[in-house]
Amino acid sequence: MRRSRSGRPSLIGSAARTAGRTAIIAGTATAVVGAVGGSKQKSAQPVAAAPAPVLTEDKVTQLQKLAELQQAGVLSDEEFANLKAQILAG
């Protein structure tokens, strides 16, 4: 640390070092944000929506039975979700 003629630390030198550090940090942060923002913009492609599943009377009945089994504690939430997805996909 630079000292003034009086032997005390120089306030101007200290302020200049602090300003320099702040500029470096701000520049780095700006570069990182720009890089992250740019990669998000490139990956933001429009996605076609999946077609809505066709619900037949049979599928509705199966889903109702699954819901009853889940409410009775026979099926866990995870099992219910997996079986529901299979019914809707098939």
Coordinates of C-alpha atoms in Angstrom, one line a residue, residues 6-74:
S6 CA 2.9 11.9 6.4
G7 CA 3.3 8.1 6.6
R8 CA -0.4 7.4 6.5
P9 CA -2.0 5.3 3.6
S10 CA -2.9 7.4 0.6
L11 CA -6.6 7.8 0.2
I12 CA -6.3 8.5 -3.5
G13 CA -4.3 5.4 -4.2
S14 CA -6.7 3.3 -2.1
A15 CA -9.7 4.7 -4.0
A16 CA -8.0 4.1 -7.3
R17 CA -7.3 0.5 -6.5
T18 CA -10.9 0.0 -5.3
A19 CA -12.3 1.6 -8.4
G20 CA -10.0 -0.6 -10.5
R21 CA -11.2 -3.8 -8.8
T22 CA -14.8 -2.7 -9.1
A23 CA -14.4 -2.2 -12.9
I24 CA -12.8 -5.6 -13.3
I25 CA -15.6 -7.3 -11.4
A26 CA -18.3 -5.4 -13.2
G27 CA -16.7 -6.2 -16.6
T28 CA -16.5 -9.9 -15.7
A29 CA -20.1 -9.9 -14.5
T30 CA -21.3 -8.2 -17.7
A31 CA -19.4 -10.7 -19.9
V32 CA -20.8 -13.7 -18.0
V33 CA -24.4 -12.4 -18.1
G34 CA -24.0 -11.7 -21.9
A35 CA -22.7 -15.3 -22.5
V36 CA -25.5 -16.9 -20.4
G37 CA -28.1 -14.7 -22.0
G38 CA -26.8 -15.5 -25.5
S39 CA -26.9 -19.2 -24.9
K40 CA -30.5 -19.0 -23.6
Q41 CA -31.6 -17.1 -26.7
K42 CA -30.1 -19.6 -29.0
S43 CA -31.8 -22.5 -27.3
A44 CA -35.2 -20.8 -27.1
Q45 CA -36.7 -22.4 -30.2
P46 CA -40.5 -22.7 -30.6
V47 CA -41.7 -26.1 -29.5
A48 CA -44.7 -27.8 -31.2
A49 CA -47.3 -28.7 -28.7
A50 CA -48.0 -32.4 -28.2
P51 CA -51.4 -33.4 -29.5
A52 CA -54.0 -33.7 -26.7
P53 CA -54.7 -37.3 -25.8
V54 CA -58.0 -38.7 -27.0
L55 CA -60.1 -39.7 -24.0
T56 CA -62.4 -42.6 -24.8
E57 CA -64.9 -43.9 -22.4
D58 CA -62.7 -46.9 -21.6
K59 CA -59.8 -44.6 -20.7
V60 CA -61.9 -42.5 -18.5
T61 CA -63.1 -45.7 -16.7
Q62 CA -59.5 -46.9 -16.2
L63 CA -58.4 -43.5 -14.9
Q64 CA -61.3 -43.5 -12.4
K65 CA -60.4 -46.9 -11.1
L66 CA -56.8 -45.8 -10.8
A67 CA -57.9 -42.7 -8.8
E68 CA -59.9 -45.0 -6.5
L69 CA -56.9 -47.3 -5.9
Q70 CA -54.7 -44.3 -5.2
Q71 CA -57.2 -42.8 -2.7
A72 CA -57.5 -46.2 -1.0
G73 CA -53.7 -46.2 -0.5
V74 CA -53.1 -49.2 -2.9

